Amino acid sequence: KTVIITGANSGLGRAAAAELLRMRARVIMGCRDRARAERAAREIRAEVGERADGAGELVVRELDLASLRSVRAFCHRVLQEESRLDVLINNAGIFQCPYMKTEDGFEMQFGVNHLGHFLLTNLLLGLLKNSAPSRIVVVSSKLYKYGEINFEDLNSEISYNKSFCYSRSKLANILFARELARRLEGTGVTVNSLHPGIVRTNLGRHVNIPLLAKPLFNLVSWAFFKTPLEGAQTSIYLASSPDVEGVSGKYFGDCKEEELLPKAMDDLVARKLWDISEVMVGLLK
């Protein structure tokens, strides 16, 4: 199987890449920082061990989700070089950063977590359909519960709250997965979203913890947070398990289907978000 994982050089993405390599997949690591990705790939190969029969392979490709130009270049290369794509894992994310904009002028969290992946997925849909049965896995977060899709201020020009904007981007992930699943009915391509739980990753690098509280925070995180490998289990399950063959449009946690709040199942909002996203990323004029 050929699998693309975004943000595969650290955290959940790296753990998923290592496990899928172990399962003999050809894993394409889509990463912003090429040097860090190459280093991670070397470490994973050392951990997992290269197979003599050539099954299982790690490939590093540059992909910056904060740049639609980079997303298009990545997809162009994939479509030129890959004859099939069995699984796409939309894993990369940015968490509670200060107000910043992407290369294309989008608020950073909405731009990377939702719009970058929206364009990526749409550009690779043809290859996924040709490779069916194939799967799309969307990594969201339980924090979607605190998000609202405010169509009057999607780009946070009027007001910006880094926590709410992260939650909005994660709610957008779920709505996108639902609408995409609806559009792909009957194609053999399934789409599911998930939350990994609270995981010890570098996702929280923008979160300021007072110096005096740091030792306590570190202690709590070691005691109660999941390791990246534990957090990646649901992504790996949705990417590879025969149990979810043909299952689409669902939301998972700890490898089990979970209920969503009504706002994450609002098909009118999902459709409107899709239409606006198409225009924002330049798929429609």
PDB file of C-alpha atoms in Angstrom:
ATOM      1  CA  LYS A   1       0.000   0.000   0.000  1.00  0.00           C
ATOM      2  CA  THR A   2       1.090   3.560  -0.663  1.00  0.00           C
ATOM      3  CA  VAL A   3       0.280   5.973   2.157  1.00  0.00           C
ATOM      4  CA  ILE A   4       0.752   9.748   2.375  1.00  0.00           C
ATOM      5  CA  ILE A   5       1.066  11.221   5.883  1.00  0.00           C
ATOM      6  CA  THR A   6       1.254  14.996   6.363  1.00  0.00           C
ATOM      7  CA  GLY A   7       3.469  16.208   9.207  1.00  0.00           C
ATOM      8  CA  ALA A   8       5.168  12.826   9.457  1.00  0.00           C
ATOM      9  CA  ASN A   9       8.500  13.968  10.916  1.00  0.00           C
ATOM     10  CA  SER A  10       7.309  14.275  14.531  1.00  0.00           C
ATOM     11  CA  GLY A  11       4.587  13.350  16.997  1.00  0.00           C
ATOM     12  CA  LEU A  12       1.566  11.380  15.804  1.00  0.00           C
ATOM     13  CA  GLY A  13       2.614  11.466  12.149  1.00  0.00           C
ATOM     14  CA  ARG A  14       6.045  10.031  12.868  1.00  0.00           C
ATOM     15  CA  ALA A  15       4.577   7.264  15.045  1.00  0.00           C
ATOM     16  CA  ALA A  16       2.052   6.377  12.327  1.00  0.00           C
ATOM     17  CA  ALA A  17       4.788   6.386   9.660  1.00  0.00           C
ATOM     18  CA  ALA A  18       6.912   3.957  11.677  1.00  0.00           C
ATOM     19  CA  GLU A  19       4.009   1.558  12.310  1.00  0.00           C
ATOM     20  CA  LEU A  20       2.809   1.578   8.692  1.00  0.00           C
ATOM     21  CA  LEU A  21       6.387   1.010   7.503  1.00  0.00           C
ATOM     22  CA  ARG A  22       6.428  -1.967   9.859  1.00  0.00           C
ATOM     23  CA  MET A  23       3.321  -3.186   8.017  1.00  0.00           C
ATOM     24  CA  ARG A  24       5.358  -2.913   4.795  1.00  0.00           C
ATOM     25  CA  ALA A  25       3.645   0.170   3.398  1.00  0.00           C
ATOM     26  CA  ARG A  26       5.334   2.651   1.089  1.00  0.00           C
ATOM     27  CA  VAL A  27       5.036   5.773   3.233  1.00  0.00           C
ATOM     28  CA  ILE A  28       5.365   9.240   1.697  1.00  0.00           C
ATOM     29  CA  MET A  29       6.194  11.737   4.437  1.00  0.00           C
ATOM     30  CA  GLY A  30       4.831  15.151   3.470  1.00  0.00           C
ATOM     31  CA  CYS A  31       6.822  17.590   5.629  1.00  0.00           C
ATOM     32  CA  ARG A  32       7.574  21.306   5.693  1.00  0.00           C
ATOM     33  CA  ASP A  33      11.168  21.002   6.926  1.00  0.00           C
ATOM     34  CA  ARG A  34      13.040  18.678   4.593  1.00  0.00           C
ATOM     35  CA  ALA A  35      16.159  18.318   6.773  1.00  0.00           C
ATOM     36  CA  ARG A  36      14.148  17.379   9.872  1.00  0.00           C
ATOM     37  CA  ALA A  37      12.063  14.961   7.808  1.00  0.00           C
ATOM     38  CA  GLU A  38      15.157  13.236   6.379  1.00  0.00           C
ATOM     39  CA  ARG A  39      16.546  12.904   9.908  1.00  0.00           C
ATOM     40  CA  ALA A  40      13.258  11.421  11.160  1.00  0.00           C
ATOM     41  CA  ALA A  41      13.191   9.019   8.189  1.00  0.00           C
ATOM     42  CA  ARG A  42      16.727   7.814   9.004  1.00  0.00           C
ATOM     43  CA  GLU A  43      15.753   7.255  12.653  1.00  0.00           C
ATOM     44  CA  ILE A  44      12.563   5.383  11.696  1.00  0.00           C
ATOM     45  CA  ARG A  45      14.481   3.159   9.243  1.00  0.00           C
ATOM     46  CA  ALA A  46      16.969   2.364  12.009  1.00  0.00           C
ATOM     47  CA  GLU A  47      14.142   1.542  14.442  1.00  0.00           C
ATOM     48  CA  VAL A  48      12.058  -0.556  12.081  1.00  0.00           C
ATOM     49  CA  GLY A  49      14.864  -1.985   9.954  1.00  0.00           C
ATOM     50  CA  GLU A  50      14.857  -2.029   6.152  1.00  0.00           C
ATOM     51  CA  ARG A  51      13.579  -5.281   4.681  1.00  0.00           C
ATOM     52  CA  ALA A  52      15.733  -7.264   2.322  1.00  0.00           C
ATOM     53  CA  ASP A  53      12.767  -7.873   0.028  1.00  0.00           C
ATOM     54  CA  GLY A  54      12.272  -4.132  -0.451  1.00  0.00           C
ATOM     55  CA  ALA A  55       8.765  -4.154   1.033  1.00  0.00           C
ATOM     56  CA  GLY A  56       8.141  -1.083   3.137  1.00  0.00           C
ATOM     57  CA  GLU A  57       9.727   2.177   2.094  1.00  0.00           C
ATOM     58  CA  LEU A  58       9.943   5.722   3.430  1.00  0.00           C
ATOM     59  CA  VAL A  59       9.964   8.619   0.978  1.00  0.00           C
ATOM     60  CA  VAL A  60      10.401  12.256   2.052  1.00  0.00           C
ATOM     61  CA  ARG A  61       8.615  14.978   0.078  1.00  0.00           C
ATOM     62  CA  GLU A  62       8.475  18.689   0.821  1.00  0.00           C
ATOM     63  CA  LEU A  63       4.993  19.937   1.710  1.00  0.00           C
ATOM     64  CA  ASP A  64       4.196  23.243   3.403  1.00  0.00           C
ATOM     65  CA  LEU A  65       0.465  23.393   4.131  1.00  0.00           C
ATOM     66  CA  ALA A  66       0.766  27.133   4.799  1.00  0.00           C
ATOM     67  CA  SER A  67       1.457  27.603   1.072  1.00  0.00           C
ATOM     68  CA  LEU A  68      -1.078  26.635  -1.599  1.00  0.00           C
ATOM     69  CA  ARG A  69       1.799  26.815  -4.100  1.00  0.00           C
ATOM     70  CA  SER A  70       3.674  24.156  -2.103  1.00  0.00           C
ATOM     71  CA  VAL A  71       0.541  21.978  -1.847  1.00  0.00           C
ATOM     72  CA  ARG A  72       0.062  22.138  -5.620  1.00  0.00           C
ATOM     73  CA  ALA A  73       3.739  21.334  -6.285  1.00  0.00           C
ATOM     74  CA  PHE A  74       3.611  18.357  -3.881  1.00  0.00           C
ATOM     75  CA  CYS A  75       0.466  16.963  -5.529  1.00  0.00           C
ATOM     76  CA  HIS A  76       1.879  17.514  -9.022  1.00  0.00           C
ATOM     77  CA  ARG A  77       4.922  15.441  -8.095  1.00  0.00           C
ATOM     78  CA  VAL A  78       2.840  12.682  -6.472  1.00  0.00           C
ATOM     79  CA  LEU A  79       0.602  12.434  -9.551  1.00  0.00           C
ATOM     80  CA  GLN A  80       3.663  12.212 -11.794  1.00  0.00           C
ATOM     81  CA  GLU A  81       5.550   9.628  -9.722  1.00  0.00           C
ATOM     82  CA  GLU A  82       2.935   7.447  -8.017  1.00  0.00           C
ATOM     83  CA  SER A  83       0.773   4.964  -9.880  1.00  0.00           C
ATOM     84  CA  ARG A  84      -1.513   4.528  -6.864  1.00  0.00           C
ATOM     85  CA  LEU A  85      -2.467   6.026  -3.522  1.00  0.00           C
ATOM     86  CA  ASP A  86      -4.205   3.757  -1.014  1.00  0.00           C
ATOM     87  CA  VAL A  87      -4.349   5.967   2.060  1.00  0.00           C
ATOM     88  CA  LEU A  88      -4.110   9.718   2.716  1.00  0.00           C
ATOM     89  CA  ILE A  89      -3.676  10.702   6.376  1.00  0.00           C
ATOM     90  CA  ASN A  90      -4.299  14.418   6.949  1.00  0.00           C
ATOM     91  CA  ASN A  91      -2.351  14.617  10.188  1.00  0.00           C
ATOM     92  CA  ALA A  92      -0.273  17.841  10.250  1.00  0.00           C
ATOM     93  CA  GLY A  93      -1.511  20.680  12.410  1.00  0.00           C
ATOM     94  CA  ILE A  94      -0.630  23.908  14.147  1.00  0.00           C
ATOM     95  CA  PHE A  95      -1.975  24.613  17.626  1.00  0.00           C
ATOM     96  CA  GLN A  96      -2.830  27.892  19.346  1.00  0.00           C
ATOM     97  CA  CYS A  97      -0.212  30.022  17.607  1.00  0.00           C
ATOM     98  CA  PRO A  98      -0.151  33.831  17.874  1.00  0.00           C
ATOM     99  CA  TYR A  99      -2.062  35.591  15.085  1.00  0.00           C
ATOM    100  CA  MET A 100      -0.174  34.878  11.879  1.00  0.00           C
ATOM    101  CA  LYS A 101      -1.103  34.520   8.238  1.00  0.00           C
ATOM    102  CA  THR A 102      -0.174  31.920   5.657  1.00  0.00           C
ATOM    103  CA  GLU A 103       1.578  32.779   2.415  1.00  0.00           C
ATOM    104  CA  ASP A 104      -1.875  33.221   0.845  1.00  0.00           C
ATOM    105  CA  GLY A 105      -3.201  35.500   3.589  1.00  0.00           C
ATOM    106  CA  PHE A 106      -5.247  32.996   5.619  1.00  0.00           C
ATOM    107  CA  GLU A 107      -5.271  32.888   9.414  1.00  0.00           C
ATOM    108  CA  MET A 108      -2.567  30.304  10.134  1.00  0.00           C
ATOM    109  CA  GLN A 109      -4.553  27.649  12.051  1.00  0.00           C
ATOM    110  CA  PHE A 110      -7.521  27.687   9.649  1.00  0.00           C
ATOM    111  CA  GLY A 111      -5.142  27.890   6.686  1.00  0.00           C
ATOM    112  CA  VAL A 112      -2.928  24.934   7.658  1.00  0.00           C
ATOM    113  CA  ASN A 113      -5.332  22.680   9.556  1.00  0.00           C
ATOM    114  CA  HIS A 114      -8.274  23.048   7.170  1.00  0.00           C
ATOM    115  CA  LEU A 115      -7.578  24.832   3.872  1.00  0.00           C
ATOM    116  CA  GLY A 116      -4.155  23.289   3.120  1.00  0.00           C
ATOM    117  CA  HIS A 117      -5.553  19.797   3.664  1.00  0.00           C
ATOM    118  CA  PHE A 118      -8.743  20.673   1.759  1.00  0.00           C
ATOM    119  CA  LEU A 119      -6.738  21.544  -1.359  1.00  0.00           C
ATOM    120  CA  LEU A 120      -4.346  18.599  -0.902  1.00  0.00           C
ATOM    121  CA  THR A 121      -7.204  16.092  -0.664  1.00  0.00           C
ATOM    122  CA  ASN A 122      -9.091  17.518  -3.624  1.00  0.00           C
ATOM    123  CA  LEU A 123      -6.004  17.451  -5.869  1.00  0.00           C
ATOM    124  CA  LEU A 124      -5.326  13.798  -4.960  1.00  0.00           C
ATOM    125  CA  LEU A 125      -8.940  12.581  -5.247  1.00  0.00           C
ATOM    126  CA  GLY A 126      -8.543  11.288  -8.805  1.00  0.00           C
ATOM    127  CA  LEU A 127      -5.617   9.066  -7.807  1.00  0.00           C
ATOM    128  CA  LEU A 128      -7.457   7.852  -4.689  1.00  0.00           C
ATOM    129  CA  LYS A 129     -10.531   6.959  -6.786  1.00  0.00           C
ATOM    130  CA  ASN A 130      -8.371   5.115  -9.331  1.00  0.00           C
ATOM    131  CA  SER A 131      -6.779   3.159  -6.457  1.00  0.00           C
ATOM    132  CA  ALA A 132     -10.078   2.259  -4.751  1.00  0.00           C
ATOM    133  CA  PRO A 133     -10.795   0.758  -2.327  1.00  0.00           C
ATOM    134  CA  SER A 134      -8.818   3.565  -0.673  1.00  0.00           C
ATOM    135  CA  ARG A 135      -9.072   5.611   2.497  1.00  0.00           C
ATOM    136  CA  ILE A 136      -8.808   9.199   3.703  1.00  0.00           C
ATOM    137  CA  VAL A 137      -8.118   9.712   7.416  1.00  0.00           C
ATOM    138  CA  VAL A 138      -8.616  13.169   8.944  1.00  0.00           C
ATOM    139  CA  VAL A 139      -7.026  13.908  12.328  1.00  0.00           C
ATOM    140  CA  SER A 140      -9.278  16.286  14.262  1.00  0.00           C
ATOM    141  CA  SER A 141      -9.502  16.945  17.999  1.00  0.00           C
ATOM    142  CA  LYS A 142     -12.016  16.746  20.837  1.00  0.00           C
ATOM    143  CA  LEU A 143     -11.519  20.494  21.117  1.00  0.00           C
ATOM    144  CA  TYR A 144     -13.793  20.865  18.070  1.00  0.00           C
ATOM    145  CA  LYS A 145     -16.532  21.157  20.742  1.00  0.00           C
ATOM    146  CA  TYR A 146     -15.457  24.734  21.495  1.00  0.00           C
ATOM    147  CA  GLY A 147     -15.384  25.826  17.863  1.00  0.00           C
ATOM    148  CA  GLU A 148     -17.958  27.666  15.751  1.00  0.00           C
ATOM    149  CA  ILE A 149     -17.908  28.184  11.998  1.00  0.00           C
ATOM    150  CA  ASN A 150     -18.434  31.941  11.763  1.00  0.00           C
ATOM    151  CA  PHE A 151     -18.845  32.623   8.050  1.00  0.00           C
ATOM    152  CA  GLU A 152     -18.695  36.377   8.727  1.00  0.00           C
ATOM    153  CA  ASP A 153     -15.131  36.081  10.024  1.00  0.00           C
ATOM    154  CA  LEU A 154     -13.587  32.802   8.821  1.00  0.00           C
ATOM    155  CA  ASN A 155     -10.191  34.485   8.529  1.00  0.00           C
ATOM    156  CA  SER A 156     -10.355  36.037  12.033  1.00  0.00           C
ATOM    157  CA  GLU A 157      -9.912  39.567  10.696  1.00  0.00           C
ATOM    158  CA  ILE A 158     -12.469  40.968  13.168  1.00  0.00           C
ATOM    159  CA  SER A 159     -11.363  39.082  16.273  1.00  0.00           C
ATOM    160  CA  TYR A 160      -8.756  36.440  17.044  1.00  0.00           C
ATOM    161  CA  ASN A 161      -8.663  33.999  19.928  1.00  0.00           C
ATOM    162  CA  LYS A 162      -6.008  31.345  19.406  1.00  0.00           C
ATOM    163  CA  SER A 163      -7.904  28.659  21.347  1.00  0.00           C
ATOM    164  CA  PHE A 164     -11.229  29.236  19.597  1.00  0.00           C
ATOM    165  CA  CYS A 165      -9.520  29.417  16.210  1.00  0.00           C
ATOM    166  CA  TYR A 166      -7.835  26.058  16.775  1.00  0.00           C
ATOM    167  CA  SER A 167     -11.212  24.578  17.770  1.00  0.00           C
ATOM    168  CA  ARG A 168     -12.809  26.109  14.678  1.00  0.00           C
ATOM    169  CA  SER A 169     -10.190  24.529  12.418  1.00  0.00           C
ATOM    170  CA  LYS A 170     -10.787  21.130  14.046  1.00  0.00           C
ATOM    171  CA  LEU A 171     -14.584  21.472  13.670  1.00  0.00           C
ATOM    172  CA  ALA A 172     -13.906  22.347  10.014  1.00  0.00           C
ATOM    173  CA  ASN A 173     -11.908  19.088   9.687  1.00  0.00           C
ATOM    174  CA  ILE A 174     -14.912  17.032  10.818  1.00  0.00           C
ATOM    175  CA  LEU A 175     -17.411  18.917   8.628  1.00  0.00           C
ATOM    176  CA  PHE A 176     -15.043  18.512   5.664  1.00  0.00           C
ATOM    177  CA  ALA A 177     -14.730  14.761   6.280  1.00  0.00           C
ATOM    178  CA  ARG A 178     -18.523  14.378   6.484  1.00  0.00           C
ATOM    179  CA  GLU A 179     -19.208  16.337   3.291  1.00  0.00           C
ATOM    180  CA  LEU A 180     -16.394  14.564   1.444  1.00  0.00           C
ATOM    181  CA  ALA A 181     -17.745  11.167   2.543  1.00  0.00           C
ATOM    182  CA  ARG A 182     -21.146  12.162   1.152  1.00  0.00           C
ATOM    183  CA  ARG A 183     -19.611  13.208  -2.174  1.00  0.00           C
ATOM    184  CA  LEU A 184     -17.573  10.001  -2.442  1.00  0.00           C
ATOM    185  CA  GLU A 185     -20.437   7.560  -1.838  1.00  0.00           C
ATOM    186  CA  GLY A 186     -20.170   4.658  -4.257  1.00  0.00           C
ATOM    187  CA  THR A 187     -16.589   5.430  -5.345  1.00  0.00           C
ATOM    188  CA  GLY A 188     -14.842   2.962  -3.020  1.00  0.00           C
ATOM    189  CA  VAL A 189     -13.035   5.835  -1.254  1.00  0.00           C
ATOM    190  CA  THR A 190     -13.887   6.143   2.454  1.00  0.00           C
ATOM    191  CA  VAL A 191     -13.339   9.166   4.691  1.00  0.00           C
ATOM    192  CA  ASN A 192     -13.309   9.156   8.487  1.00  0.00           C
ATOM    193  CA  SER A 193     -12.200  11.644  11.128  1.00  0.00           C
ATOM    194  CA  LEU A 194     -10.785  11.002  14.586  1.00  0.00           C
ATOM    195  CA  HIS A 195      -9.473  12.559  17.761  1.00  0.00           C
ATOM    196  CA  PRO A 196      -6.192  11.154  19.113  1.00  0.00           C
ATOM    197  CA  GLY A 197      -6.721  12.176  22.743  1.00  0.00           C
ATOM    198  CA  ILE A 198      -4.244  14.290  24.698  1.00  0.00           C
ATOM    199  CA  VAL A 199      -0.777  13.382  23.462  1.00  0.00           C
ATOM    200  CA  ARG A 200       2.747  14.441  24.405  1.00  0.00           C
ATOM    201  CA  THR A 201       3.884  16.047  21.126  1.00  0.00           C
ATOM    202  CA  ASN A 202       5.511  19.319  20.104  1.00  0.00           C
ATOM    203  CA  LEU A 203       2.093  20.566  18.947  1.00  0.00           C
ATOM    204  CA  GLY A 204       1.930  22.720  22.080  1.00  0.00           C
ATOM    205  CA  ARG A 205       5.089  24.676  21.263  1.00  0.00           C
ATOM    206  CA  HIS A 206       3.100  27.943  21.073  1.00  0.00           C
ATOM    207  CA  VAL A 207       1.471  27.414  24.476  1.00  0.00           C
ATOM    208  CA  ASN A 208       3.113  29.532  27.164  1.00  0.00           C
ATOM    209  CA  ILE A 209       3.423  27.750  30.482  1.00  0.00           C
ATOM    210  CA  PRO A 210       4.818  29.867  33.341  1.00  0.00           C
ATOM    211  CA  LEU A 211       8.340  28.817  34.292  1.00  0.00           C
ATOM    212  CA  LEU A 212       7.355  27.838  37.827  1.00  0.00           C
ATOM    213  CA  ALA A 213       4.508  25.640  36.542  1.00  0.00           C
ATOM    214  CA  LYS A 214       6.675  23.824  33.967  1.00  0.00           C
ATOM    215  CA  PRO A 215       7.924  20.993  36.252  1.00  0.00           C
ATOM    216  CA  LEU A 216       4.342  20.291  37.375  1.00  0.00           C
ATOM    217  CA  PHE A 217       3.057  20.397  33.795  1.00  0.00           C
ATOM    218  CA  ASN A 218       5.804  17.997  32.673  1.00  0.00           C
ATOM    219  CA  LEU A 219       4.973  15.630  35.525  1.00  0.00           C
ATOM    220  CA  VAL A 220       1.248  15.695  34.687  1.00  0.00           C
ATOM    221  CA  SER A 221       1.923  15.142  30.990  1.00  0.00           C
ATOM    222  CA  TRP A 222       4.148  12.137  31.687  1.00  0.00           C
ATOM    223  CA  ALA A 223       1.544  10.683  34.041  1.00  0.00           C
ATOM    224  CA  PHE A 224      -1.636  11.286  32.055  1.00  0.00           C
ATOM    225  CA  PHE A 225      -0.928  12.165  28.411  1.00  0.00           C
ATOM    226  CA  LYS A 226      -0.626   9.502  25.737  1.00  0.00           C
ATOM    227  CA  THR A 227       2.659   8.772  24.008  1.00  0.00           C
ATOM    228  CA  PRO A 228       2.706   9.621  20.282  1.00  0.00           C
ATOM    229  CA  LEU A 229       2.434   5.897  19.486  1.00  0.00           C
ATOM    230  CA  GLU A 230      -0.636   5.527  21.722  1.00  0.00           C
ATOM    231  CA  GLY A 231      -2.137   8.683  20.201  1.00  0.00           C
ATOM    232  CA  ALA A 232      -1.518   7.429  16.661  1.00  0.00           C
ATOM    233  CA  GLN A 233      -3.362   4.123  17.177  1.00  0.00           C
ATOM    234  CA  THR A 234      -6.691   5.385  15.821  1.00  0.00           C
ATOM    235  CA  SER A 235      -5.032   6.855  12.706  1.00  0.00           C
ATOM    236  CA  ILE A 236      -3.229   3.548  12.109  1.00  0.00           C
ATOM    237  CA  TYR A 237      -6.470   1.606  12.716  1.00  0.00           C
ATOM    238  CA  LEU A 238      -8.465   3.729  10.245  1.00  0.00           C
ATOM    239  CA  ALA A 239      -5.649   3.482   7.695  1.00  0.00           C
ATOM    240  CA  SER A 240      -5.161  -0.274   7.863  1.00  0.00           C
ATOM    241  CA  SER A 241      -7.802  -2.279   9.727  1.00  0.00           C
ATOM    242  CA  PRO A 242     -10.165  -4.572   7.806  1.00  0.00           C
ATOM    243  CA  ASP A 243     -12.760  -3.748  10.516  1.00  0.00           C
ATOM    244  CA  VAL A 244     -13.444  -0.338   8.923  1.00  0.00           C
ATOM    245  CA  GLU A 245     -13.501  -1.449   5.304  1.00  0.00           C
ATOM    246  CA  GLY A 246     -16.370   0.402   3.633  1.00  0.00           C
ATOM    247  CA  VAL A 247     -17.059   2.508   6.760  1.00  0.00           C
ATOM    248  CA  SER A 248     -17.260   6.202   5.860  1.00  0.00           C
ATOM    249  CA  GLY A 249     -18.353   9.547   7.281  1.00  0.00           C
ATOM    250  CA  LYS A 250     -17.780   8.497  10.898  1.00  0.00           C
ATOM    251  CA  TYR A 251     -15.805   9.937  13.830  1.00  0.00           C
ATOM    252  CA  PHE A 252     -13.515   7.763  15.964  1.00  0.00           C
ATOM    253  CA  GLY A 253     -11.622   7.865  19.253  1.00  0.00           C
ATOM    254  CA  ASP A 254      -9.546   5.029  20.747  1.00  0.00           C
ATOM    255  CA  CYS A 255     -10.324   2.917  17.638  1.00  0.00           C
ATOM    256  CA  LYS A 256     -14.084   3.063  18.299  1.00  0.00           C
ATOM    257  CA  GLU A 257     -16.835   5.093  16.665  1.00  0.00           C
ATOM    258  CA  GLU A 258     -17.955   8.048  18.800  1.00  0.00           C
ATOM    259  CA  GLU A 259     -20.938  10.383  18.827  1.00  0.00           C
ATOM    260  CA  LEU A 260     -20.570  13.940  17.537  1.00  0.00           C
ATOM    261  CA  LEU A 261     -22.252  17.109  18.760  1.00  0.00           C
ATOM    262  CA  PRO A 262     -25.052  18.326  16.442  1.00  0.00           C
ATOM    263  CA  LYS A 263     -22.926  21.234  15.186  1.00  0.00           C
ATOM    264  CA  ALA A 264     -20.398  18.765  13.751  1.00  0.00           C
ATOM    265  CA  MET A 265     -23.186  16.970  11.865  1.00  0.00           C
ATOM    266  CA  ASP A 266     -24.798  20.061  10.309  1.00  0.00           C
ATOM    267  CA  ASP A 267     -24.824  19.166   6.628  1.00  0.00           C
ATOM    268  CA  LEU A 268     -25.901  22.652   5.514  1.00  0.00           C
ATOM    269  CA  VAL A 269     -22.919  24.223   7.289  1.00  0.00           C
ATOM    270  CA  ALA A 270     -20.642  21.466   5.920  1.00  0.00           C
ATOM    271  CA  ARG A 271     -21.808  22.179   2.361  1.00  0.00           C
ATOM    272  CA  LYS A 272     -21.455  25.935   2.726  1.00  0.00           C
ATOM    273  CA  LEU A 273     -17.975  25.539   4.239  1.00  0.00           C
ATOM    274  CA  TRP A 274     -17.032  23.310   1.289  1.00  0.00           C
ATOM    275  CA  ASP A 275     -18.258  25.870  -1.271  1.00  0.00           C
ATOM    276  CA  ILE A 276     -16.400  28.740   0.405  1.00  0.00           C
ATOM    277  CA  SER A 277     -13.232  26.642   0.851  1.00  0.00           C
ATOM    278  CA  GLU A 278     -13.237  25.828  -2.876  1.00  0.00           C
ATOM    279  CA  VAL A 279     -13.131  29.529  -3.673  1.00  0.00           C
ATOM    280  CA  MET A 280     -10.549  30.329  -0.956  1.00  0.00           C
ATOM    281  CA  VAL A 281      -8.038  27.755  -2.277  1.00  0.00           C
ATOM    282  CA  GLY A 282      -8.669  28.638  -5.919  1.00  0.00           C
ATOM    283  CA  LEU A 283     -10.417  25.438  -7.034  1.00  0.00           C
ATOM    284  CA  LEU A 284     -13.347  27.596  -8.116  1.00  0.00           C
ATOM    285  CA  LYS A 285     -13.277  31.192  -9.290  1.00  0.00           C
TER     286      LYS A 285
END
